[in-house]
Structure formats: C-alpha cells, structure tokens
Tab-separated table of C-alpha atoms and ligand atoms in Angstrom:
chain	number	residue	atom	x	y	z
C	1	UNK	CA	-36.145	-22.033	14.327
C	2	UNK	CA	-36.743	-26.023	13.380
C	3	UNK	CA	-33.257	-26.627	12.228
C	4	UNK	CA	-34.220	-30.634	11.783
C	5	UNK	CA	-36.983	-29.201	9.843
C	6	UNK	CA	-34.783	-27.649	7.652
C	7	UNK	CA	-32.354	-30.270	6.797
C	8	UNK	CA	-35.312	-32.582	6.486
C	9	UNK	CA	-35.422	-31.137	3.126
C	10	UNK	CA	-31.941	-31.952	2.269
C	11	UNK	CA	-32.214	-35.298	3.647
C	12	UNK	CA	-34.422	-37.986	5.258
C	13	UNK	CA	-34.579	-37.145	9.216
C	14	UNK	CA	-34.346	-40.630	10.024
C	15	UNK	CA	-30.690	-40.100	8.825
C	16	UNK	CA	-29.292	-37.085	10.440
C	17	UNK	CA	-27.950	-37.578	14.195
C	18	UNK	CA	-27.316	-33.981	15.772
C	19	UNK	CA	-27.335	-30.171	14.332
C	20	UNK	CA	-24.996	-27.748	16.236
C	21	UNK	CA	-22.971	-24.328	15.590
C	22	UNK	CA	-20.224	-24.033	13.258
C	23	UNK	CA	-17.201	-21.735	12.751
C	24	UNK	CA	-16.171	-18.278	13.269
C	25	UNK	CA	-18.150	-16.105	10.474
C	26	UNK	CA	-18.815	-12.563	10.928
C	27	UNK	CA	-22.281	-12.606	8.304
C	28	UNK	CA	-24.178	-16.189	7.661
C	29	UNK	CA	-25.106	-18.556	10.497
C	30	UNK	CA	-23.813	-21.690	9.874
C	31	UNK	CA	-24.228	-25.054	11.416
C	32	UNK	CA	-22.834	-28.802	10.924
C	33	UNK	CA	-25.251	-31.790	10.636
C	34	UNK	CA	-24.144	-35.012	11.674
C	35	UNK	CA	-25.367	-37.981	10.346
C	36	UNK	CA	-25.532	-41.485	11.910
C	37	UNK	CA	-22.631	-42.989	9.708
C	38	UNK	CA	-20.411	-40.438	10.961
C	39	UNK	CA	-20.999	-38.212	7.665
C	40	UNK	CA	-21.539	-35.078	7.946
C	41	UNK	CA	-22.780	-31.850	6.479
C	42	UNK	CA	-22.690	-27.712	6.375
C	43	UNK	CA	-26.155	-25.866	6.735
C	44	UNK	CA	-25.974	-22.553	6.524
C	45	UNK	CA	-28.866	-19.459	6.344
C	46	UNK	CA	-27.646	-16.988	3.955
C	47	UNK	CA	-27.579	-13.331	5.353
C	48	UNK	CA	-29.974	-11.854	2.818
C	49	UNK	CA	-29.100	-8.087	4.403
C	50	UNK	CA	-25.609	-9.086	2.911
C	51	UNK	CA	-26.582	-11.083	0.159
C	52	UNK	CA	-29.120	-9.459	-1.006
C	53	UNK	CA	-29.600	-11.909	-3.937
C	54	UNK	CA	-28.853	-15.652	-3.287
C	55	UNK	CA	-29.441	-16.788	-6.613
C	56	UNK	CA	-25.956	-15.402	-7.681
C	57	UNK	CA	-23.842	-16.615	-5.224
C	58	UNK	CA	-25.362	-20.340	-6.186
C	59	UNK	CA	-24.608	-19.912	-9.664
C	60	UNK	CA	-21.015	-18.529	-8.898
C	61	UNK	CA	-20.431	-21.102	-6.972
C	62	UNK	CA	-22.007	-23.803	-9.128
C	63	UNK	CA	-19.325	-21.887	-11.533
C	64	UNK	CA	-16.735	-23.081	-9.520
C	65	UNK	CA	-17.599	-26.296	-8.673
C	66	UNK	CA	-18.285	-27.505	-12.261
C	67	UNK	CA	-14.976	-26.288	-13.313
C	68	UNK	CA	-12.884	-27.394	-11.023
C	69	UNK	CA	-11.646	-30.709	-11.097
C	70	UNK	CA	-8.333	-30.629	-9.283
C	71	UNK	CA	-6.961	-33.384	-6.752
C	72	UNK	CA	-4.463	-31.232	-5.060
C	73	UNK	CA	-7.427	-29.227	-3.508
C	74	UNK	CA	-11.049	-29.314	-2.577
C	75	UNK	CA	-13.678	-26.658	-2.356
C	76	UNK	CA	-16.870	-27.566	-0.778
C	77	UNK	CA	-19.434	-28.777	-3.287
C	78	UNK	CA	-23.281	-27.813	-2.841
C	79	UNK	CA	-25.621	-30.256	-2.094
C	80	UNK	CA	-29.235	-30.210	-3.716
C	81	UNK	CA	-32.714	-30.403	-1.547
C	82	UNK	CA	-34.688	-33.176	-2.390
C	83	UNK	CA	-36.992	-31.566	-4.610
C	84	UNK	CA	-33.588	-30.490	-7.245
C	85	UNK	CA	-33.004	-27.302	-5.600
C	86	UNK	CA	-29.650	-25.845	-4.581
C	87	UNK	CA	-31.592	-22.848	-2.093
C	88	UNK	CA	-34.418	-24.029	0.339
C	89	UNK	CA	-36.445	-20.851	1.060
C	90	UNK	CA	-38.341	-21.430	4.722
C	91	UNK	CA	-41.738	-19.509	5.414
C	92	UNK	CA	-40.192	-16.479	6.436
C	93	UNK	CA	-38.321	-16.293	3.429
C	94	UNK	CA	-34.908	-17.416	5.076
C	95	UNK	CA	-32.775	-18.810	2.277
C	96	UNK	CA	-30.553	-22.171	3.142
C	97	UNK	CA	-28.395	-24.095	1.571
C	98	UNK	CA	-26.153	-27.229	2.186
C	99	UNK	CA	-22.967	-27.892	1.995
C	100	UNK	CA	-20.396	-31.175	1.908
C	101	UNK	CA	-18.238	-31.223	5.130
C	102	UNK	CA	-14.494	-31.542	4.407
C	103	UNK	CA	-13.818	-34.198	7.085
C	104	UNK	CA	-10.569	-34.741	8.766
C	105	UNK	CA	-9.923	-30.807	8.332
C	106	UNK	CA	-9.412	-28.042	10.441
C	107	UNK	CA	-9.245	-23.896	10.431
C	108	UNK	CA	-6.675	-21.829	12.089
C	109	UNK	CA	-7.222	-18.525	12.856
C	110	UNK	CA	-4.189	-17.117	13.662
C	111	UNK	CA	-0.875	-18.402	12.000
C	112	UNK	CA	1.812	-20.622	13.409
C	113	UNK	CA	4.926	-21.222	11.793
C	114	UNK	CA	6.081	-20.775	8.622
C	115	UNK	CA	4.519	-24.012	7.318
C	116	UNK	CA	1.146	-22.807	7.603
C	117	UNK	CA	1.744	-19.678	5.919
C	118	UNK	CA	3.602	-21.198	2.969
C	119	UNK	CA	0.754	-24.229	3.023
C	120	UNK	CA	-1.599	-21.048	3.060
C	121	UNK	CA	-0.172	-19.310	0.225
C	122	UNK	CA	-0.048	-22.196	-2.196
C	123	UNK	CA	-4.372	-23.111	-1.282
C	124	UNK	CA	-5.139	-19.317	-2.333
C	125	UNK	CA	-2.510	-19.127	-4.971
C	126	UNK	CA	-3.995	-22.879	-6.204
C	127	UNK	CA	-7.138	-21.245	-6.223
C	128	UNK	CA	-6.284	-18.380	-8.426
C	129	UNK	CA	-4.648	-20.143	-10.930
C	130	UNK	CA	-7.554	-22.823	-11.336
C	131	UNK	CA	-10.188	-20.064	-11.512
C	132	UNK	CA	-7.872	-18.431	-14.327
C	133	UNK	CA	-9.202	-20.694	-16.662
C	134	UNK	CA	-12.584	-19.655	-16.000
C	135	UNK	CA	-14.402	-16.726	-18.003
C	136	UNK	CA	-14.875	-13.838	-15.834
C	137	UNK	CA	-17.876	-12.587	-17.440
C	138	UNK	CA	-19.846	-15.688	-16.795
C	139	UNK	CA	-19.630	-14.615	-13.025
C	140	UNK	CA	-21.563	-12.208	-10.625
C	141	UNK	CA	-20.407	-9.720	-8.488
C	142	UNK	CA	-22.132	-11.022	-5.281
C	143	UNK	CA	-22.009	-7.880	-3.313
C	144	UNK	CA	-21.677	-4.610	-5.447
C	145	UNK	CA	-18.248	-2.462	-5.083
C	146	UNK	CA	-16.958	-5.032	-2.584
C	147	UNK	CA	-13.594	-3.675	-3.230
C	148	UNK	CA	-13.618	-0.880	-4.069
C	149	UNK	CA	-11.778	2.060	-2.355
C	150	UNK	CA	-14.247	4.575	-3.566
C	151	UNK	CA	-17.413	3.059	-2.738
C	152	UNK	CA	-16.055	1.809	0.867
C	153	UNK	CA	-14.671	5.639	1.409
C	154	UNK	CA	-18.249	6.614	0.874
C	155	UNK	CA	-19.340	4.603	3.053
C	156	UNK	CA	-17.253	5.712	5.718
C	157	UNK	CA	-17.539	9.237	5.299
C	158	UNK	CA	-21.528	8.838	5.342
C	159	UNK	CA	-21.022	7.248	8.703
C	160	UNK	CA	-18.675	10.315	10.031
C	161	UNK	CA	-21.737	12.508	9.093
C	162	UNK	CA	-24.316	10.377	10.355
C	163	UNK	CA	-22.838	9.732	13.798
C	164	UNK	CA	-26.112	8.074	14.072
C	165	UNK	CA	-24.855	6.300	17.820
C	166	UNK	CA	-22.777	8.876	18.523
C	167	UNK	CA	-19.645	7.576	18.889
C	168	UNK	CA	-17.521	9.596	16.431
C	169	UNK	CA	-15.866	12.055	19.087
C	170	UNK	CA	-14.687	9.423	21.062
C	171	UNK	CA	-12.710	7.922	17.507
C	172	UNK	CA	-11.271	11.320	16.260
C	173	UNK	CA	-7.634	10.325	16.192
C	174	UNK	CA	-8.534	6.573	14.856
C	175	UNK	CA	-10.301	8.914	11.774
C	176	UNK	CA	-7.471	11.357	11.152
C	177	UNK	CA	-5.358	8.153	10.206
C	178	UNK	CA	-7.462	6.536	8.149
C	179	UNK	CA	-8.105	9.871	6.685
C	180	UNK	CA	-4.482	10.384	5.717
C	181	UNK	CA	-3.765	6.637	4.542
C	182	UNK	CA	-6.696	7.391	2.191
C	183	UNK	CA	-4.804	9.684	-0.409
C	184	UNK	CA	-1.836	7.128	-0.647
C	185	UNK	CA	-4.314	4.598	-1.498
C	186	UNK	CA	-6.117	5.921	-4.519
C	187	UNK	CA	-3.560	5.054	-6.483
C	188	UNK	CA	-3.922	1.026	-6.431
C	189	UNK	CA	-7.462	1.564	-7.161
C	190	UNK	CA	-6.827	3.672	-10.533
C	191	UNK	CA	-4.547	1.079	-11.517
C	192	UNK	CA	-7.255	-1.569	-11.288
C	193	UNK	CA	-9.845	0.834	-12.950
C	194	UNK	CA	-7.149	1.850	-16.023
C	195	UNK	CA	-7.060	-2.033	-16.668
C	196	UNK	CA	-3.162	-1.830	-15.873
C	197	UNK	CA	-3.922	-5.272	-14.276
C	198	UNK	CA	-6.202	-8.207	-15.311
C	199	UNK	CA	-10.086	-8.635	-13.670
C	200	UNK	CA	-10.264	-11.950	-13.016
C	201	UNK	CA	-12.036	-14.411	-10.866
C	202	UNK	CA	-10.844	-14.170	-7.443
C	203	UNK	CA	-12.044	-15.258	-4.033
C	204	UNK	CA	-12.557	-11.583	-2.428
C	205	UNK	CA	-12.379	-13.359	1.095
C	206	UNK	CA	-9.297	-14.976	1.695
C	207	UNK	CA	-8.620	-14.719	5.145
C	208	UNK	CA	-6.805	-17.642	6.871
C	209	UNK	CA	-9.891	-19.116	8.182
C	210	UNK	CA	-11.579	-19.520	5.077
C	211	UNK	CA	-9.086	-22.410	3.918
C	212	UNK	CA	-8.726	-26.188	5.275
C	213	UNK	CA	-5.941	-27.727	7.157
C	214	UNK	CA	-5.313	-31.731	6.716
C	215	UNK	CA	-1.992	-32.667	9.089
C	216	UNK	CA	0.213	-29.962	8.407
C	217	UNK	CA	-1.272	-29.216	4.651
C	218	UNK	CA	-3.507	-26.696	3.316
C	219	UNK	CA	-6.370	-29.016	1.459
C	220	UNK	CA	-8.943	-26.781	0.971
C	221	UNK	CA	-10.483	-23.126	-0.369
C	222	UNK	CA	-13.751	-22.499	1.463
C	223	UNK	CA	-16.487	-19.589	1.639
C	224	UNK	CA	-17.222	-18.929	-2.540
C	225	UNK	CA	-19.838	-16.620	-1.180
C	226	UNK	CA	-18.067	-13.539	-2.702
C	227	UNK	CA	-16.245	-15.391	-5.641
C	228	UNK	CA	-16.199	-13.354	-8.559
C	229	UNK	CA	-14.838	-10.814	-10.843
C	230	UNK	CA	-11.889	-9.193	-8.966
C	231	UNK	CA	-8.461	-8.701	-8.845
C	232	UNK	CA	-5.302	-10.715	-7.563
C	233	UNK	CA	-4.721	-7.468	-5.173
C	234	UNK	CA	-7.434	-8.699	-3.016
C	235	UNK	CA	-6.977	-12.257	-2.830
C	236	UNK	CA	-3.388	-11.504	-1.833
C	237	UNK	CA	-3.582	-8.685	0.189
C	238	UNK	CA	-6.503	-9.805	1.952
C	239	UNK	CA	-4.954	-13.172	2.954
C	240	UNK	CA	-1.929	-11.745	3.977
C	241	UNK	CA	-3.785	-9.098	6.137
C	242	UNK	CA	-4.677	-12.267	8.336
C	243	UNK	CA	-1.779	-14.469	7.380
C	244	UNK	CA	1.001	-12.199	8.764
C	245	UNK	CA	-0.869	-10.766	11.665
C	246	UNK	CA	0.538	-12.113	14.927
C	247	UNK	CA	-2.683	-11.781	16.870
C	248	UNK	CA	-6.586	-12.291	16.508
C	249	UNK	CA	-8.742	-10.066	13.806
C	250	UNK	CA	-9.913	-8.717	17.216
C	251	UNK	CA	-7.110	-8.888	19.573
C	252	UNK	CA	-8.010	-6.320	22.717
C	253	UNK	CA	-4.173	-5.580	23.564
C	254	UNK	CA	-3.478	-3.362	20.141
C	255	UNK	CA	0.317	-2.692	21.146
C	256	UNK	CA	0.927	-6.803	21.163
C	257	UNK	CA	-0.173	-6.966	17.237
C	258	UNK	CA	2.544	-7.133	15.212
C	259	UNK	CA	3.070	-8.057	11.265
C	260	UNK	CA	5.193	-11.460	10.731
C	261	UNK	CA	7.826	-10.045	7.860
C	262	UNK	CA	9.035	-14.214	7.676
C	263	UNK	CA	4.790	-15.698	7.094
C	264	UNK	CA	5.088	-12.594	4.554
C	265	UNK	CA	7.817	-14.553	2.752
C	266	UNK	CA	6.408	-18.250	3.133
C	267	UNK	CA	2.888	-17.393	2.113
C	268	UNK	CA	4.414	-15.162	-1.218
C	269	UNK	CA	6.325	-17.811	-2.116
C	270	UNK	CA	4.069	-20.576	-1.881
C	271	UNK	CA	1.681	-18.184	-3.813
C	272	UNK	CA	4.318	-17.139	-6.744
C	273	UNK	CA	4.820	-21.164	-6.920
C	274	UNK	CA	1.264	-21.715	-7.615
C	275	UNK	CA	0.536	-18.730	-9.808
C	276	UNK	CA	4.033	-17.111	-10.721
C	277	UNK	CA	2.660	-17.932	-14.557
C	278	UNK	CA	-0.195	-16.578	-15.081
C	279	UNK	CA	0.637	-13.031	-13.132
C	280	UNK	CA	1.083	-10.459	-15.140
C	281	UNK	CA	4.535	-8.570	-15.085
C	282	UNK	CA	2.315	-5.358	-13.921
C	283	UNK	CA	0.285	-6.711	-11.489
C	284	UNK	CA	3.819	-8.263	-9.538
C	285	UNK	CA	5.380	-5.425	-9.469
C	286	UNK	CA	1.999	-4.249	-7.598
C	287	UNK	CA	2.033	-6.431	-4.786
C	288	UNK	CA	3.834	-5.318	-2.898
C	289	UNK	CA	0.580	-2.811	-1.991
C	290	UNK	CA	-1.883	-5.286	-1.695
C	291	UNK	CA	-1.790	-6.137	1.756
C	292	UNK	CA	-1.925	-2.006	2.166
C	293	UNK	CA	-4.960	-2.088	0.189
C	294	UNK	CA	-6.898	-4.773	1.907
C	295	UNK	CA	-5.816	-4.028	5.632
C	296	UNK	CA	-6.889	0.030	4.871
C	297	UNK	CA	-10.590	-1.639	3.178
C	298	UNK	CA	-11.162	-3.490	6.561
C	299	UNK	CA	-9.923	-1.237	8.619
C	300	UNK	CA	-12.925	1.202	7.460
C	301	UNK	CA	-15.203	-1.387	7.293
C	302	UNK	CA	-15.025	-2.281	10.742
C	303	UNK	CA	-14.415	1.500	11.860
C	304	UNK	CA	-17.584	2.393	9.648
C	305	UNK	CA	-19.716	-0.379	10.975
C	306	UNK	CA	-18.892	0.862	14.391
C	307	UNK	CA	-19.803	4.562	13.812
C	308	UNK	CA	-22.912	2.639	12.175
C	309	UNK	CA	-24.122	1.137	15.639
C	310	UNK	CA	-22.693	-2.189	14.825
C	311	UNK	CA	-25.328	-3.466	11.867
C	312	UNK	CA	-23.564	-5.204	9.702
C	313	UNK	CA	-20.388	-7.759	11.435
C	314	UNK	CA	-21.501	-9.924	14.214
C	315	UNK	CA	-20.066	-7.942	17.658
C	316	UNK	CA	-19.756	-9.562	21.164
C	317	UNK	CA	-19.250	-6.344	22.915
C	318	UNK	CA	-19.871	-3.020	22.617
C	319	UNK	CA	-16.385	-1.767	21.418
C	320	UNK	CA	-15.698	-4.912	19.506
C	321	UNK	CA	-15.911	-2.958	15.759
C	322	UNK	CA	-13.789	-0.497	17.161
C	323	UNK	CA	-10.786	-3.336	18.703
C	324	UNK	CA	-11.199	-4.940	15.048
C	325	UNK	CA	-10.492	-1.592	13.058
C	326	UNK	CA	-7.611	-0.449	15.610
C	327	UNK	CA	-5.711	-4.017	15.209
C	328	UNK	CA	-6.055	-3.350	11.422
C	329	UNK	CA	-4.225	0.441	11.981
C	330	UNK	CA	-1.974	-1.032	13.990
C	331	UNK	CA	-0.947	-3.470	11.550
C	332	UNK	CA	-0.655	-0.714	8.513
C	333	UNK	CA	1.670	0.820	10.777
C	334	UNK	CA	4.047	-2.197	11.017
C	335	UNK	CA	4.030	-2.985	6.936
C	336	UNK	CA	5.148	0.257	6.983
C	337	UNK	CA	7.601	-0.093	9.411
C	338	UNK	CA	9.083	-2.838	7.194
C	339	UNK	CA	7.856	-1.263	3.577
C	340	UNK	CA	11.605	-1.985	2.799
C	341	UNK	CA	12.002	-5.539	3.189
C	342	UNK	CA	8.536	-6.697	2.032
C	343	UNK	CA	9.359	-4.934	-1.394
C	344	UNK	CA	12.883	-6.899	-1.498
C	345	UNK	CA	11.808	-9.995	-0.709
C	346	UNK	CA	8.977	-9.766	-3.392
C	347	UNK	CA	11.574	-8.656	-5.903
C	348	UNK	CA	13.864	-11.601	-5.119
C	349	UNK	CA	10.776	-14.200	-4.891
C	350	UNK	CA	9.808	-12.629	-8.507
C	351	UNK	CA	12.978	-13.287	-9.860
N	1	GN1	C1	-16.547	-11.244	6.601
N	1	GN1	O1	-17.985	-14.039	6.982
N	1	GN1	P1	-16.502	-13.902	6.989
N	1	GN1	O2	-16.004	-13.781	8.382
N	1	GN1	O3	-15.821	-14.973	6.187
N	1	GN1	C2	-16.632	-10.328	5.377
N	1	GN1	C3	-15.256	-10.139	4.781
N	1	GN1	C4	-14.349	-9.548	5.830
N	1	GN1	C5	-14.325	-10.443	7.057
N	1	GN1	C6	-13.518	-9.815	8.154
N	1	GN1	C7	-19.394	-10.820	2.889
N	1	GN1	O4	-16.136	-12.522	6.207
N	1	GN1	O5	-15.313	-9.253	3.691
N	1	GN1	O6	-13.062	-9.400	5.310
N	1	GN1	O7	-15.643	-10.700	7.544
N	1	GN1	N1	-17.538	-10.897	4.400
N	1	GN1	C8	-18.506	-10.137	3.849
N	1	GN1	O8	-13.228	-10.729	9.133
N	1	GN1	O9	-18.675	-8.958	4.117
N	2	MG	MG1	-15.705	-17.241	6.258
C-alpha cells in the first residue's frame, strides 16, 4: 500500500516529509503525516467491515464540526482531498480520510492521579453538553444497535452456539458470569427504550484514549467515528470503564486490576460541572449503573469476538480477546464491591 500515494491526494507530495503508525485503535489503521514545516496530519483507512457505510460517519462528523465552535476544547476537524472530497476511495475500494493533528497533545491510556480523571471528566462532559444543542435526528447511527444490550446478547449467545474455533469449553465459568450479570442488566436498557431518559447525541466511545492531553489539561474529544444518537449512560459509563480501571484494557495479571473509587469521584465531578444542567433528574439518579452497563457491553464484546476466532478487535496473541473480557469481569466485580460508595458519592456530587 502507497501511503504517499494516498496523501498525495490530500496534499502536494512535494510537501509532506514522513508517513508512520499512529495510536492504539482496536478497528481503523491510522497513520500521522508529517510535513516539512513541522505540520502535521491524521490519515486514516476506515474499516469498512466496521463501518460498513463511510458516508455517515463523514456527515456526523461534519455535524459536529460545523456546530461546534467552542475555545475550551477541540475536536479534530476533517480535511478535504484536493478534488472537494472529504473520503478518498483507492482502487480497491479502501476508503481514507484526513484528519488535522492536535499538536502539542498527548493520550494516556491508563489514568494517573486524580487530575487526569477530573481533566477527563470535564472533556467528555464538555462534549455532551455542546452536542446538546445539536438535533439528534439530523445524525446517523454509524454502527446499528451499538449499544444495545439486546442486540450485543445476541450476539454473544450466537457465538456460544457457533463455537466456530472451539474455544467455548475452555471459557465455561467466564460464561456463567456474564450469563448471570445479564438479567440485572435488562433493566437500564428498558429504561432507555421507555424514553425514561433523553436520546441524545453522544460520543458512544469515550474511553480515556480517545481524548487529548495539553500539560496537565484535557484539550481535546477525539474519534467521532461512532457519534450519534445515544444516551448519556454510555458516554459515562463507558469512560469511566477505562477511567477508573487501575490497569491496561488488556492487562495479563487479572487479580492486579482493580477499580479507582477516588478517579470515580474526580471524573463525576468534573462531568456534573460540565453538564450538571442539562441532565435530566431521571437520567442522574441512573448513573450510578452506567459504568455497569458499559463494562458488561465490552466485556461480551471481547468474550464474543473471542469465541468468534478473533474477527473483529485487532489481537496480538492468541488469548488476547479472552485477557480483555476477563479484566472487564474483574472490574464488574470491584464496582460491586464498592456499589455503596459509588452511589453516595453520586448522590452528594448531585446535590
Ligand atoms: C473500539 O477503535 P477504538 O479502540 O477507539 C470499539 C469500541 C470499544 C473499544 C474497546 C467501532 O474502539 O466500541 O469500546 O474498541 N469501537 C468500535 O477498546 O467497535
Ligand atoms: Mg479510538
């Protein structure tokens, strides 16, 4: 793959000083170009097996970046080919598209201090509240059922039957628990489906890594790829799934994950600050189950990926579905473990 030959349609060649490898994502490939001023940009090829329809996640994201005119934080803006395009499609039909670089920035993928996780809950909660302006009906849902309980429980069950690979008998015990956690579940889904709580537009992927450090400050909301209609259960439980988790996504030694009760409090009330307005009474008195929800999702995810013969996250090793969906069990285990205090500090940060 001519990776000069694809920017060359974003830019003049003559311009552009090195390509290389970028970041940490599980679906797109993604790559930086560096220009000879020092400039640089964000190529990435969509994952069309993910994706299945580009177009929408350009005009969401167009959405988004025509909307949004805040100076507190930045998302990344899209950058047009030279003919007017925002989507380059190559001869094999590989869709690209480019991106501005946030310079000066950083990621972190795993949390420390309680700086970062209060920094980290006021760049999601910033981005909730600015895309609350925004009509949710003019948006797309990139991938169908992203969040929802049902659909991903189908999923996994049609995996358990498959046992296409054969690796369900070695995972019984990792099954029976998600099996079990499944019933207590149901419930936040039902009160998203009986409109209880607003859909609005959310992020749907707001794990740590998908926001920009500057210094010590959160400056940035990247990855719009699955912006669209959702609920504030996902943006918060999702980030939080990451944000209070004391290890890697994937860390190998289960027993050493733990969930950070304190980054719990910094990130919720750096969240409340930024959207303790526009909330609903209803949907914060159901926070509290968000990260729940979201940590349960993944955990099935990964677990059904693996049972799948690893074809839809990026793996490095055999096992490595597996390592990702036991650190997520392990960590529903310790919000449980401290179910109490996660409910009392959201009461008092609520009040
Ligand atoms: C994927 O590409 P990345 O790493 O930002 C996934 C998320 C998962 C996440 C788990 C489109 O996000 O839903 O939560 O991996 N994105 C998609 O790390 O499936
Ligand atoms: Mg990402």
């Amino acid at each position: 793959m001519d990776l000069l030959h694809i920017a060359n349609k974003f830019f003049y060649e003559s311009e552009i000083q090195d390509i290389k490898p970028l970041g940490n994502g599980h679906i797109h490939s993604t790559y930086e170009v560096v220009f000879q001023n020092d400039s640089a940009y964000i190529l990435q090829k969509i994952n069309t097996q993910v994706f299945t329809d580009p177009e929408k996640i350009i005009q969401n994201h167009l959405k988004v970046q025509q909307s949004i005119h805040s100076d507190q934080f930045e998302i990344p803006h899209l950058v047009k080919t030279r003919t007017g395009d925002y989507l380059y499609i190559d001869s094999k039909n590989n869709y690209w598209r480019m991106m501005h670089f946030i310079q000066d920035s950083y990621t972190v993928e795993v949390v420390r201090g309680n700086k970062q996780a209060y920094e980290a809950g006021r760049g999601f909660g910033w981005f909730l509240k600015v895309c609350s302006g925004l009509d949710v009906s003019n948006f797309h849902e990139a991938i169908k059922d992203f969040h929802s309980l049902h659909f991903r429980l189908n999923q996994f069950k049609q995996s358990i039957t498959n046992d296409s690979v054969k690796r369900k008998s070695a995972v019984l015990e990792l099954l029976d628990f998600y099996k079990t956690w499944a019933l207590k579940l149901k419930a936040v889904e039902e009160i998203i489906q009986n409109k209880e709580i607003p859909i609005r537009v959310t992020h749907n992927d707001t794990k740590i890594n998908n926001l920009l450090f500057r210094n010590k400050n959160a400056i940035a909301v990247i990855d719009l790829d699955t912006v669209g209609p959702g609920s504030v259960i996902y943006d918060y439980g999702d980030a939080l799934r990451t944000i209070c988790n004391t290890k890697a996504e994937d860390e190998q030694n289960i027993e050493s994950v733990d969930f950070n009760v304190e980054f719990f409090e910094h990130f919720t009330k750096g969240y409340l600050e930024q959207t303790a307005n526009i909330l609903t009474k209803r949907e914060k008195e159901i926070l509290h189950l968000a990260p729940f929800y979201m940590t349960y999702m993944q955990g099935i995810r990964f677990l059904t990926d693996y049972l799948n013969g690893d074809t839809y996250f990026k793996t490095k090793y055999s096992d490595h579905n597996l390592v990702r969906s036991l650190v997520q069990k392990r960590l529903i285990e310790k919000m449980e473990e401290n179910q109490k205090q996660i409910k009392s500090i959201l009461t008092e940060l609520i009040n």
